[in-house]
Amino acid sequence: MSLFYIYTPYMQSRAGSSSLSLVERDNPMRLLLEWATSRGTGPDERRNEDGLLVAGDQDTLLLGVLDGVSSLEPARVVNGGHYASKHATLSLCDSFIQGKRDLAAMVLRANDAVRDVSAEHGIDFRDPAQLLASTATLLLIDFSSRTMNYGHIGDSALMLKYHDKPWERATTNKLAQFESEAINVALSASPENPAIAFQDPSSAARRMLAENRRHQNAPGGSGYGVLNGCDNALLQPYIERSENPIPLDEIERFALLSDGATLTTREGEGIERGHLFDLLLFQHGVEFYLERIREMENYDSTLKRFPRVKVHDDATIIIGKRSG
């Protein structure tokens, strides 16, 4: 196997993007890829906690978007989410180079990498507030069979656009039900400016966010999944994967997005599901899309129009468009 491409950026304070065009030799098909990542708000020393992976050989292409989860204040490890996503991404890359293609097994191995880096930093695995963690949404494209498969854990997303159908989210976000409860408490406490509740360390909304950490990889699948170094037996119920290979000929476009690259209104409408998504992203490109996300978030600094827990989150996105 010869590796023809690998890309694992770790942006600091500025947005950045790249693109790649692949042309298959034996069965003509062109795949256009574009990606970008942008750091969210926080002190200057805070690093982008998202991870991004584009790696390929002559037969397959692996795409990945990861979203690091920092420990809660007071944090034992500064930039802990960055370390979690970075080591998980490097583990996935290493698995790909070794020829591994079972996405569920690759996710479990990435969880082992998070466990190792957590141990190096002296993390107490009995303290949910201090756990380092990361999400992972992966897409593996097989050129020989002209199919794709996905693997997923956490609240990042894989969006698929089938021919003559609206966008659909292939992956689930089990964290949303827990986070929405805290958001509703903040909206109730301060309807015109819920940001006030999230800025107050003693508020009920902030306490609920902290309590949510206890639901990470809860036994029996009753919580939400993340790569946090827990026992792999606990992680397995939360790993999602495609039941069958998805024919590339059925897909027009796809997008992998970290949670910070999406916005949902109070009415539950997400911009990543409709015409606006196509217009901003596929007509103007990933950097333009992330800039518009930032503008909408700046306009809604009270967190009222687009309910969320912070003004700006790290945002990472990979898009693909097939032709031929």
PDB file of C-alpha atoms in Angstrom:
ATOM      1  CA  MET A   1       0.000   0.000   0.000  1.00  0.00           C
ATOM      2  CA  SER A   2       1.254   3.463  -0.862  1.00  0.00           C
ATOM      3  CA  LEU A   3      -0.151   6.424   1.011  1.00  0.00           C
ATOM      4  CA  PHE A   4      -0.887   9.245  -1.402  1.00  0.00           C
ATOM      5  CA  TYR A   5      -2.305  11.881   0.897  1.00  0.00           C
ATOM      6  CA  ILE A   6      -2.579  12.721   4.569  1.00  0.00           C
ATOM      7  CA  TYR A   7      -3.702  15.896   6.270  1.00  0.00           C
ATOM      8  CA  THR A   8      -4.090  16.506  10.014  1.00  0.00           C
ATOM      9  CA  PRO A   9      -4.232  20.242  10.800  1.00  0.00           C
ATOM     10  CA  TYR A  10      -4.207  21.774  14.255  1.00  0.00           C
ATOM     11  CA  MET A  11      -5.163  25.393  13.731  1.00  0.00           C
ATOM     12  CA  GLN A  12      -4.480  27.878  16.494  1.00  0.00           C
ATOM     13  CA  SER A  13      -6.195  31.249  16.089  1.00  0.00           C
ATOM     14  CA  ARG A  14      -7.114  31.636  12.441  1.00  0.00           C
ATOM     15  CA  ALA A  15      -9.404  29.899  10.004  1.00  0.00           C
ATOM     16  CA  GLY A  16      -7.821  27.794   7.319  1.00  0.00           C
ATOM     17  CA  SER A  17      -8.993  25.654   4.440  1.00  0.00           C
ATOM     18  CA  SER A  18      -7.737  23.262   1.785  1.00  0.00           C
ATOM     19  CA  SER A  19      -9.167  21.202  -1.033  1.00  0.00           C
ATOM     20  CA  LEU A  20      -8.425  18.065  -3.000  1.00  0.00           C
ATOM     21  CA  SER A  21      -9.674  16.687  -6.311  1.00  0.00           C
ATOM     22  CA  LEU A  22      -9.513  12.926  -6.898  1.00  0.00           C
ATOM     23  CA  VAL A  23     -10.060  11.204 -10.230  1.00  0.00           C
ATOM     24  CA  GLU A  24     -10.480   7.440 -10.302  1.00  0.00           C
ATOM     25  CA  ARG A  25      -8.628   5.759 -13.158  1.00  0.00           C
ATOM     26  CA  ASP A  26     -10.517   2.572 -13.972  1.00  0.00           C
ATOM     27  CA  ASN A  27     -14.087   3.707 -13.382  1.00  0.00           C
ATOM     28  CA  PRO A  28     -14.322   7.442 -14.177  1.00  0.00           C
ATOM     29  CA  MET A  29     -15.513   9.407 -11.187  1.00  0.00           C
ATOM     30  CA  ARG A  30     -14.369  12.713  -9.814  1.00  0.00           C
ATOM     31  CA  LEU A  31     -14.628  13.484  -6.117  1.00  0.00           C
ATOM     32  CA  LEU A  32     -14.178  17.097  -5.064  1.00  0.00           C
ATOM     33  CA  LEU A  33     -13.267  17.651  -1.413  1.00  0.00           C
ATOM     34  CA  GLU A  34     -12.942  20.838   0.599  1.00  0.00           C
ATOM     35  CA  TRP A  35     -12.370  21.374   4.297  1.00  0.00           C
ATOM     36  CA  ALA A  36     -11.795  24.086   6.877  1.00  0.00           C
ATOM     37  CA  THR A  37     -11.467  24.563  10.618  1.00  0.00           C
ATOM     38  CA  SER A  38     -11.881  27.666  12.765  1.00  0.00           C
ATOM     39  CA  ARG A  39     -11.117  28.280  16.426  1.00  0.00           C
ATOM     40  CA  GLY A  40     -13.929  29.404  18.720  1.00  0.00           C
ATOM     41  CA  THR A  41     -13.858  31.902  21.569  1.00  0.00           C
ATOM     42  CA  GLY A  42     -11.619  31.726  24.604  1.00  0.00           C
ATOM     43  CA  PRO A  43      -8.309  33.027  25.916  1.00  0.00           C
ATOM     44  CA  ASP A  44      -5.433  33.365  23.449  1.00  0.00           C
ATOM     45  CA  GLU A  45      -3.689  30.299  24.846  1.00  0.00           C
ATOM     46  CA  ARG A  46      -6.733  28.083  24.218  1.00  0.00           C
ATOM     47  CA  ARG A  47      -6.166  25.823  21.223  1.00  0.00           C
ATOM     48  CA  ASN A  48      -8.616  24.629  18.637  1.00  0.00           C
ATOM     49  CA  GLU A  49      -9.980  21.406  20.125  1.00  0.00           C
ATOM     50  CA  ASP A  50     -11.337  20.037  16.849  1.00  0.00           C
ATOM     51  CA  GLY A  51      -9.487  17.390  14.892  1.00  0.00           C
ATOM     52  CA  LEU A  52      -9.606  16.829  11.141  1.00  0.00           C
ATOM     53  CA  LEU A  53      -8.274  13.936   9.090  1.00  0.00           C
ATOM     54  CA  VAL A  54      -8.003  13.371   5.344  1.00  0.00           C
ATOM     55  CA  ALA A  55      -5.968  10.303   4.403  1.00  0.00           C
ATOM     56  CA  GLY A  56      -5.972   8.054   1.370  1.00  0.00           C
ATOM     57  CA  ASP A  57      -4.231   5.361  -0.613  1.00  0.00           C
ATOM     58  CA  GLN A  58      -4.868   3.959  -4.077  1.00  0.00           C
ATOM     59  CA  ASP A  59      -8.035   2.157  -2.963  1.00  0.00           C
ATOM     60  CA  THR A  60      -9.641   4.054  -0.098  1.00  0.00           C
ATOM     61  CA  LEU A  61     -10.096   7.473   1.452  1.00  0.00           C
ATOM     62  CA  LEU A  62     -10.641   8.147   5.156  1.00  0.00           C
ATOM     63  CA  LEU A  63     -12.252  11.400   6.281  1.00  0.00           C
ATOM     64  CA  GLY A  64     -12.705  12.356   9.921  1.00  0.00           C
ATOM     65  CA  VAL A  65     -14.021  15.223  12.023  1.00  0.00           C
ATOM     66  CA  LEU A  66     -13.424  15.112  15.783  1.00  0.00           C
ATOM     67  CA  ASP A  67     -14.466  17.522  18.524  1.00  0.00           C
ATOM     68  CA  GLY A  68     -12.422  17.616  21.705  1.00  0.00           C
ATOM     69  CA  VAL A  69     -14.161  18.030  25.062  1.00  0.00           C
ATOM     70  CA  SER A  70     -12.210  19.855  27.742  1.00  0.00           C
ATOM     71  CA  SER A  71     -12.415  19.048  31.430  1.00  0.00           C
ATOM     72  CA  LEU A  72     -14.536  21.459  33.445  1.00  0.00           C
ATOM     73  CA  GLU A  73     -13.162  24.362  35.462  1.00  0.00           C
ATOM     74  CA  PRO A  74     -10.959  24.345  37.355  1.00  0.00           C
ATOM     75  CA  ALA A  75      -9.288  22.217  34.678  1.00  0.00           C
ATOM     76  CA  ARG A  76      -6.410  19.994  35.686  1.00  0.00           C
ATOM     77  CA  VAL A  77      -5.217  19.917  32.060  1.00  0.00           C
ATOM     78  CA  VAL A  78      -5.235  23.113  29.985  1.00  0.00           C
ATOM     79  CA  ASN A  79      -6.326  22.427  26.388  1.00  0.00           C
ATOM     80  CA  GLY A  80      -7.362  18.928  27.405  1.00  0.00           C
ATOM     81  CA  GLY A  81      -9.914  18.634  24.606  1.00  0.00           C
ATOM     82  CA  HIS A  82      -7.182  19.472  22.110  1.00  0.00           C
ATOM     83  CA  TYR A  83      -5.006  16.637  23.410  1.00  0.00           C
ATOM     84  CA  ALA A  84      -7.919  14.186  23.303  1.00  0.00           C
ATOM     85  CA  SER A  85      -8.899  14.949  19.702  1.00  0.00           C
ATOM     86  CA  LYS A  86      -5.276  15.152  18.567  1.00  0.00           C
ATOM     87  CA  HIS A  87      -4.295  11.744  19.932  1.00  0.00           C
ATOM     88  CA  ALA A  88      -7.540  10.174  18.724  1.00  0.00           C
ATOM     89  CA  THR A  89      -6.907  11.589  15.237  1.00  0.00           C
ATOM     90  CA  LEU A  90      -3.324  10.334  15.194  1.00  0.00           C
ATOM     91  CA  SER A  91      -4.526   6.901  16.293  1.00  0.00           C
ATOM     92  CA  LEU A  92      -7.056   6.796  13.445  1.00  0.00           C
ATOM     93  CA  CYS A  93      -4.355   7.843  11.009  1.00  0.00           C
ATOM     94  CA  ASP A  94      -2.031   5.135  12.296  1.00  0.00           C
ATOM     95  CA  SER A  95      -4.787   2.529  11.963  1.00  0.00           C
ATOM     96  CA  PHE A  96      -5.402   3.588   8.369  1.00  0.00           C
ATOM     97  CA  ILE A  97      -1.700   3.413   7.490  1.00  0.00           C
ATOM     98  CA  GLN A  98      -1.606  -0.125   8.928  1.00  0.00           C
ATOM     99  CA  GLY A  99      -4.391  -1.123   6.548  1.00  0.00           C
ATOM    100  CA  LYS A 100      -7.196  -1.353   9.102  1.00  0.00           C
ATOM    101  CA  ARG A 101     -10.636  -0.594   7.662  1.00  0.00           C
ATOM    102  CA  ASP A 102     -13.080  -1.663  10.410  1.00  0.00           C
ATOM    103  CA  LEU A 103     -14.318   1.742  11.597  1.00  0.00           C
ATOM    104  CA  ALA A 104     -15.756   0.455  14.890  1.00  0.00           C
ATOM    105  CA  ALA A 105     -12.435  -1.178  15.768  1.00  0.00           C
ATOM    106  CA  MET A 106     -10.614   2.019  14.789  1.00  0.00           C
ATOM    107  CA  VAL A 107     -12.882   4.046  17.108  1.00  0.00           C
ATOM    108  CA  LEU A 108     -12.109   1.686  20.008  1.00  0.00           C
ATOM    109  CA  ARG A 109      -8.400   1.999  19.324  1.00  0.00           C
ATOM    110  CA  ALA A 110      -8.742   5.803  19.300  1.00  0.00           C
ATOM    111  CA  ASN A 111     -10.420   5.545  22.709  1.00  0.00           C
ATOM    112  CA  ASP A 112      -7.343   3.655  23.923  1.00  0.00           C
ATOM    113  CA  ALA A 113      -5.215   6.588  22.722  1.00  0.00           C
ATOM    114  CA  VAL A 114      -7.329   9.027  24.759  1.00  0.00           C
ATOM    115  CA  ARG A 115      -6.918   6.760  27.787  1.00  0.00           C
ATOM    116  CA  ASP A 116      -3.148   6.791  27.344  1.00  0.00           C
ATOM    117  CA  VAL A 117      -2.825  10.580  27.040  1.00  0.00           C
ATOM    118  CA  SER A 118      -5.189  11.041  30.006  1.00  0.00           C
ATOM    119  CA  ALA A 119      -3.021   8.769  32.130  1.00  0.00           C
ATOM    120  CA  GLU A 120       0.071  10.734  31.081  1.00  0.00           C
ATOM    121  CA  HIS A 121      -1.585  13.884  32.450  1.00  0.00           C
ATOM    122  CA  GLY A 122      -2.605  12.212  35.708  1.00  0.00           C
ATOM    123  CA  ILE A 123      -6.362  12.322  35.075  1.00  0.00           C
ATOM    124  CA  ASP A 124      -8.511  10.645  37.724  1.00  0.00           C
ATOM    125  CA  PHE A 125     -10.980   8.544  35.721  1.00  0.00           C
ATOM    126  CA  ARG A 126     -13.383   8.565  38.684  1.00  0.00           C
ATOM    127  CA  ASP A 127     -13.898  12.339  38.288  1.00  0.00           C
ATOM    128  CA  PRO A 128     -16.226  13.030  35.296  1.00  0.00           C
ATOM    129  CA  ALA A 129     -15.476  16.771  35.427  1.00  0.00           C
ATOM    130  CA  GLN A 130     -11.793  16.175  34.658  1.00  0.00           C
ATOM    131  CA  LEU A 131     -12.095  13.578  31.896  1.00  0.00           C
ATOM    132  CA  LEU A 132     -10.557  14.418  28.535  1.00  0.00           C
ATOM    133  CA  ALA A 133     -12.796  13.380  25.670  1.00  0.00           C
ATOM    134  CA  SER A 134     -13.477  13.668  21.963  1.00  0.00           C
ATOM    135  CA  THR A 135     -16.188  12.860  19.454  1.00  0.00           C
ATOM    136  CA  ALA A 136     -15.429  11.135  16.145  1.00  0.00           C
ATOM    137  CA  THR A 137     -17.348  11.041  12.870  1.00  0.00           C
ATOM    138  CA  LEU A 138     -15.628   9.029  10.152  1.00  0.00           C
ATOM    139  CA  LEU A 139     -16.344   8.316   6.499  1.00  0.00           C
ATOM    140  CA  LEU A 140     -14.470   5.596   4.600  1.00  0.00           C
ATOM    141  CA  ILE A 141     -14.769   5.659   0.810  1.00  0.00           C
ATOM    142  CA  ASP A 142     -13.883   2.511  -1.146  1.00  0.00           C
ATOM    143  CA  PHE A 143     -13.087   3.349  -4.757  1.00  0.00           C
ATOM    144  CA  SER A 144     -13.016  -0.250  -6.012  1.00  0.00           C
ATOM    145  CA  SER A 145     -16.585  -0.984  -4.880  1.00  0.00           C
ATOM    146  CA  ARG A 146     -17.722   2.653  -5.279  1.00  0.00           C
ATOM    147  CA  THR A 147     -19.241   2.616  -1.787  1.00  0.00           C
ATOM    148  CA  MET A 148     -18.883   4.460   1.503  1.00  0.00           C
ATOM    149  CA  ASN A 149     -19.245   3.450   5.143  1.00  0.00           C
ATOM    150  CA  TYR A 150     -19.393   5.600   8.261  1.00  0.00           C
ATOM    151  CA  GLY A 151     -18.511   5.220  11.921  1.00  0.00           C
ATOM    152  CA  HIS A 152     -19.570   7.667  14.606  1.00  0.00           C
ATOM    153  CA  ILE A 153     -19.628   8.511  18.285  1.00  0.00           C
ATOM    154  CA  GLY A 154     -20.642  11.807  19.908  1.00  0.00           C
ATOM    155  CA  ASP A 155     -22.367  14.933  18.613  1.00  0.00           C
ATOM    156  CA  SER A 156     -20.462  15.653  15.409  1.00  0.00           C
ATOM    157  CA  ALA A 157     -22.475  14.903  12.279  1.00  0.00           C
ATOM    158  CA  LEU A 158     -22.467  13.205   8.906  1.00  0.00           C
ATOM    159  CA  MET A 159     -24.943  14.805   6.511  1.00  0.00           C
ATOM    160  CA  LEU A 160     -25.876  13.027   3.267  1.00  0.00           C
ATOM    161  CA  LYS A 161     -27.653  14.377   0.177  1.00  0.00           C
ATOM    162  CA  TYR A 162     -29.170  11.581  -1.887  1.00  0.00           C
ATOM    163  CA  HIS A 163     -30.368  12.236  -5.446  1.00  0.00           C
ATOM    164  CA  ASP A 164     -33.624  14.239  -5.528  1.00  0.00           C
ATOM    165  CA  LYS A 165     -33.956  14.085  -1.740  1.00  0.00           C
ATOM    166  CA  PRO A 166     -33.422  16.639   1.041  1.00  0.00           C
ATOM    167  CA  TRP A 167     -30.349  16.551   3.253  1.00  0.00           C
ATOM    168  CA  GLU A 168     -30.505  13.961   6.020  1.00  0.00           C
ATOM    169  CA  ARG A 169     -28.403  13.410   9.096  1.00  0.00           C
ATOM    170  CA  ALA A 170     -27.020   9.879   9.033  1.00  0.00           C
ATOM    171  CA  THR A 171     -25.669  10.040  12.599  1.00  0.00           C
ATOM    172  CA  THR A 172     -27.431  10.804  15.867  1.00  0.00           C
ATOM    173  CA  ASN A 173     -26.637  13.311  18.602  1.00  0.00           C
ATOM    174  CA  LYS A 174     -27.478  11.718  21.953  1.00  0.00           C
ATOM    175  CA  LEU A 175     -25.884  14.604  23.840  1.00  0.00           C
ATOM    176  CA  ALA A 176     -28.568  16.976  22.511  1.00  0.00           C
ATOM    177  CA  GLN A 177     -31.281  15.731  24.874  1.00  0.00           C
ATOM    178  CA  PHE A 178     -29.088  16.424  27.902  1.00  0.00           C
ATOM    179  CA  GLU A 179     -27.756  19.763  26.666  1.00  0.00           C
ATOM    180  CA  SER A 180     -31.220  20.990  25.642  1.00  0.00           C
ATOM    181  CA  GLU A 181     -32.422  20.604  29.237  1.00  0.00           C
ATOM    182  CA  ALA A 182     -29.713  23.009  30.422  1.00  0.00           C
ATOM    183  CA  ILE A 183     -30.528  25.400  27.563  1.00  0.00           C
ATOM    184  CA  ASN A 184     -34.230  25.370  28.476  1.00  0.00           C
ATOM    185  CA  VAL A 185     -33.334  26.167  32.108  1.00  0.00           C
ATOM    186  CA  ALA A 186     -31.209  29.104  30.926  1.00  0.00           C
ATOM    187  CA  LEU A 187     -34.026  30.336  28.658  1.00  0.00           C
ATOM    188  CA  SER A 188     -36.494  30.123  31.537  1.00  0.00           C
ATOM    189  CA  ALA A 189     -34.194  31.952  33.942  1.00  0.00           C
ATOM    190  CA  SER A 190     -33.369  34.732  31.477  1.00  0.00           C
ATOM    191  CA  PRO A 191     -35.660  34.621  28.401  1.00  0.00           C
ATOM    192  CA  GLU A 192     -34.181  37.698  26.740  1.00  0.00           C
ATOM    193  CA  ASN A 193     -30.546  36.890  27.464  1.00  0.00           C
ATOM    194  CA  PRO A 194     -29.935  33.231  28.359  1.00  0.00           C
ATOM    195  CA  ALA A 195     -26.186  33.875  28.033  1.00  0.00           C
ATOM    196  CA  ILE A 196     -26.353  35.431  31.515  1.00  0.00           C
ATOM    197  CA  ALA A 197     -27.260  32.052  33.030  1.00  0.00           C
ATOM    198  CA  PHE A 198     -24.386  30.276  31.316  1.00  0.00           C
ATOM    199  CA  GLN A 199     -21.926  32.956  32.430  1.00  0.00           C
ATOM    200  CA  ASP A 200     -22.869  32.450  36.099  1.00  0.00           C
ATOM    201  CA  PRO A 201     -20.917  29.509  37.607  1.00  0.00           C
ATOM    202  CA  SER A 202     -23.556  29.112  40.317  1.00  0.00           C
ATOM    203  CA  SER A 203     -26.565  28.996  37.966  1.00  0.00           C
ATOM    204  CA  ALA A 204     -28.743  25.906  37.603  1.00  0.00           C
ATOM    205  CA  ALA A 205     -27.944  25.801  33.878  1.00  0.00           C
ATOM    206  CA  ARG A 206     -24.196  25.639  34.511  1.00  0.00           C
ATOM    207  CA  ARG A 207     -24.684  22.963  37.177  1.00  0.00           C
ATOM    208  CA  MET A 208     -26.676  20.897  34.699  1.00  0.00           C
ATOM    209  CA  LEU A 209     -23.881  21.134  32.126  1.00  0.00           C
ATOM    210  CA  ALA A 210     -21.471  19.803  34.733  1.00  0.00           C
ATOM    211  CA  GLU A 211     -23.879  17.040  35.719  1.00  0.00           C
ATOM    212  CA  ASN A 212     -24.132  15.982  32.066  1.00  0.00           C
ATOM    213  CA  ARG A 213     -20.570  14.696  32.223  1.00  0.00           C
ATOM    214  CA  ARG A 214     -21.785  11.818  34.410  1.00  0.00           C
ATOM    215  CA  HIS A 215     -23.791  10.551  31.427  1.00  0.00           C
ATOM    216  CA  GLN A 216     -20.709  10.002  29.269  1.00  0.00           C
ATOM    217  CA  ASN A 217     -20.724   6.345  28.187  1.00  0.00           C
ATOM    218  CA  ALA A 218     -23.231   5.478  30.914  1.00  0.00           C
ATOM    219  CA  PRO A 219     -23.821   1.704  31.262  1.00  0.00           C
ATOM    220  CA  GLY A 220     -26.523   0.235  29.060  1.00  0.00           C
ATOM    221  CA  GLY A 221     -26.507   3.027  26.498  1.00  0.00           C
ATOM    222  CA  SER A 222     -28.614   5.369  28.653  1.00  0.00           C
ATOM    223  CA  GLY A 223     -26.272   8.352  28.222  1.00  0.00           C
ATOM    224  CA  TYR A 224     -24.212   9.653  25.323  1.00  0.00           C
ATOM    225  CA  GLY A 225     -20.986   8.385  23.849  1.00  0.00           C
ATOM    226  CA  VAL A 226     -17.548   9.989  23.634  1.00  0.00           C
ATOM    227  CA  LEU A 227     -13.954   8.836  23.460  1.00  0.00           C
ATOM    228  CA  ASN A 228     -12.867   9.452  27.053  1.00  0.00           C
ATOM    229  CA  GLY A 229     -10.640   6.475  27.796  1.00  0.00           C
ATOM    230  CA  CYS A 230     -13.335   4.436  29.520  1.00  0.00           C
ATOM    231  CA  ASP A 231     -13.506   0.670  29.293  1.00  0.00           C
ATOM    232  CA  ASN A 232     -14.217  -0.238  25.676  1.00  0.00           C
ATOM    233  CA  ALA A 233     -17.123  -2.454  26.731  1.00  0.00           C
ATOM    234  CA  LEU A 234     -18.935   0.691  27.909  1.00  0.00           C
ATOM    235  CA  LEU A 235     -18.154   2.492  24.657  1.00  0.00           C
ATOM    236  CA  GLN A 236     -19.398  -0.164  22.249  1.00  0.00           C
ATOM    237  CA  PRO A 237     -23.175   0.479  22.650  1.00  0.00           C
ATOM    238  CA  TYR A 238     -22.620   4.098  21.588  1.00  0.00           C
ATOM    239  CA  ILE A 239     -20.677   3.439  18.377  1.00  0.00           C
ATOM    240  CA  GLU A 240     -22.801   3.938  15.264  1.00  0.00           C
ATOM    241  CA  ARG A 241     -21.926   2.508  11.876  1.00  0.00           C
ATOM    242  CA  SER A 242     -23.614   2.103   8.522  1.00  0.00           C
ATOM    243  CA  GLU A 243     -25.582  -1.132   8.380  1.00  0.00           C
ATOM    244  CA  ASN A 244     -24.622  -1.696   4.738  1.00  0.00           C
ATOM    245  CA  PRO A 245     -22.199   0.002   2.353  1.00  0.00           C
ATOM    246  CA  ILE A 246     -23.741   3.094   0.772  1.00  0.00           C
ATOM    247  CA  PRO A 247     -23.374   3.205  -3.047  1.00  0.00           C
ATOM    248  CA  LEU A 248     -21.549   6.342  -4.150  1.00  0.00           C
ATOM    249  CA  ASP A 249     -23.830   6.548  -7.179  1.00  0.00           C
ATOM    250  CA  GLU A 250     -26.741   7.314  -4.823  1.00  0.00           C
ATOM    251  CA  ILE A 251     -24.994  10.274  -3.151  1.00  0.00           C
ATOM    252  CA  GLU A 252     -24.779  13.760  -4.644  1.00  0.00           C
ATOM    253  CA  ARG A 253     -22.992  15.488  -1.764  1.00  0.00           C
ATOM    254  CA  PHE A 254     -21.926  14.862   1.816  1.00  0.00           C
ATOM    255  CA  ALA A 255     -20.626  16.864   4.763  1.00  0.00           C
ATOM    256  CA  LEU A 256     -18.929  16.036   8.050  1.00  0.00           C
ATOM    257  CA  LEU A 257     -19.379  18.768  10.656  1.00  0.00           C
ATOM    258  CA  SER A 258     -18.303  19.305  14.222  1.00  0.00           C
ATOM    259  CA  ASP A 259     -21.014  20.650  16.521  1.00  0.00           C
ATOM    260  CA  GLY A 260     -19.687  24.200  16.174  1.00  0.00           C
ATOM    261  CA  ALA A 261     -20.371  24.178  12.429  1.00  0.00           C
ATOM    262  CA  THR A 262     -24.134  23.862  12.934  1.00  0.00           C
ATOM    263  CA  LEU A 263     -26.808  26.220  14.231  1.00  0.00           C
ATOM    264  CA  THR A 264     -30.301  25.296  15.383  1.00  0.00           C
ATOM    265  CA  THR A 265     -33.115  27.789  16.025  1.00  0.00           C
ATOM    266  CA  ARG A 266     -35.487  27.705  18.986  1.00  0.00           C
ATOM    267  CA  GLU A 267     -37.998  26.083  16.649  1.00  0.00           C
ATOM    268  CA  GLY A 268     -35.602  23.199  16.068  1.00  0.00           C
ATOM    269  CA  GLU A 269     -34.722  24.043  12.475  1.00  0.00           C
ATOM    270  CA  GLY A 270     -31.059  23.436  11.671  1.00  0.00           C
ATOM    271  CA  ILE A 271     -29.473  25.393   8.828  1.00  0.00           C
ATOM    272  CA  GLU A 272     -27.518  22.292   7.818  1.00  0.00           C
ATOM    273  CA  ARG A 273     -30.677  20.577   6.543  1.00  0.00           C
ATOM    274  CA  GLY A 274     -31.978  22.858   3.812  1.00  0.00           C
ATOM    275  CA  HIS A 275     -31.428  25.133   0.843  1.00  0.00           C
ATOM    276  CA  LEU A 276     -29.397  27.646   2.874  1.00  0.00           C
ATOM    277  CA  PHE A 277     -26.859  24.915   3.599  1.00  0.00           C
ATOM    278  CA  ASP A 278     -26.414  24.215  -0.115  1.00  0.00           C
ATOM    279  CA  LEU A 279     -26.279  27.899  -0.978  1.00  0.00           C
ATOM    280  CA  LEU A 280     -23.694  28.874   1.640  1.00  0.00           C
ATOM    281  CA  LEU A 281     -21.544  25.786   1.475  1.00  0.00           C
ATOM    282  CA  PHE A 282     -21.553  24.326  -2.020  1.00  0.00           C
ATOM    283  CA  GLN A 283     -21.887  27.551  -3.982  1.00  0.00           C
ATOM    284  CA  HIS A 284     -19.551  29.704  -1.896  1.00  0.00           C
ATOM    285  CA  GLY A 285     -17.234  27.228  -0.145  1.00  0.00           C
ATOM    286  CA  VAL A 286     -16.312  26.149   3.353  1.00  0.00           C
ATOM    287  CA  GLU A 287     -14.542  29.334   4.487  1.00  0.00           C
ATOM    288  CA  PHE A 288     -17.502  31.456   3.408  1.00  0.00           C
ATOM    289  CA  TYR A 289     -19.830  29.089   5.249  1.00  0.00           C
ATOM    290  CA  LEU A 290     -17.870  29.305   8.507  1.00  0.00           C
ATOM    291  CA  GLU A 291     -17.682  33.103   8.200  1.00  0.00           C
ATOM    292  CA  ARG A 292     -21.493  33.263   7.902  1.00  0.00           C
ATOM    293  CA  ILE A 293     -21.830  30.971  10.939  1.00  0.00           C
ATOM    294  CA  ARG A 294     -19.657  33.410  12.908  1.00  0.00           C
ATOM    295  CA  GLU A 295     -21.706  36.395  11.712  1.00  0.00           C
ATOM    296  CA  MET A 296     -24.978  34.782  12.786  1.00  0.00           C
ATOM    297  CA  GLU A 297     -23.483  33.886  16.162  1.00  0.00           C
ATOM    298  CA  ASN A 298     -22.206  37.452  16.654  1.00  0.00           C
ATOM    299  CA  TYR A 299     -25.677  38.757  15.840  1.00  0.00           C
ATOM    300  CA  ASP A 300     -27.071  36.388  18.480  1.00  0.00           C
ATOM    301  CA  SER A 301     -24.595  37.012  21.304  1.00  0.00           C
ATOM    302  CA  THR A 302     -27.390  36.497  23.877  1.00  0.00           C
ATOM    303  CA  LEU A 303     -27.798  32.861  22.694  1.00  0.00           C
ATOM    304  CA  LYS A 304     -31.527  33.455  22.195  1.00  0.00           C
ATOM    305  CA  ARG A 305     -32.112  33.007  18.445  1.00  0.00           C
ATOM    306  CA  PHE A 306     -29.779  30.009  18.146  1.00  0.00           C
ATOM    307  CA  PRO A 307     -29.851  28.406  21.631  1.00  0.00           C
ATOM    308  CA  ARG A 308     -26.416  27.060  22.592  1.00  0.00           C
ATOM    309  CA  VAL A 309     -24.022  27.150  25.547  1.00  0.00           C
ATOM    310  CA  LYS A 310     -21.343  29.505  24.164  1.00  0.00           C
ATOM    311  CA  VAL A 311     -21.192  32.277  21.570  1.00  0.00           C
ATOM    312  CA  HIS A 312     -18.558  30.613  19.364  1.00  0.00           C
ATOM    313  CA  ASP A 313     -17.441  26.999  19.388  1.00  0.00           C
ATOM    314  CA  ASP A 314     -14.591  25.509  17.392  1.00  0.00           C
ATOM    315  CA  ALA A 315     -15.969  24.683  13.951  1.00  0.00           C
ATOM    316  CA  THR A 316     -14.654  22.093  11.505  1.00  0.00           C
ATOM    317  CA  ILE A 317     -16.144  20.830   8.279  1.00  0.00           C
ATOM    318  CA  ILE A 318     -15.324  18.516   5.369  1.00  0.00           C
ATOM    319  CA  ILE A 319     -17.525  18.478   2.273  1.00  0.00           C
ATOM    320  CA  GLY A 320     -17.521  16.229  -0.764  1.00  0.00           C
ATOM    321  CA  LYS A 321     -19.235  16.377  -4.126  1.00  0.00           C
ATOM    322  CA  ARG A 322     -19.223  13.494  -6.575  1.00  0.00           C
ATOM    323  CA  SER A 323     -19.345  13.895 -10.339  1.00  0.00           C
ATOM    324  CA  GLY A 324     -19.222  11.286 -13.047  1.00  0.00           C
TER     325      GLY A 324
END
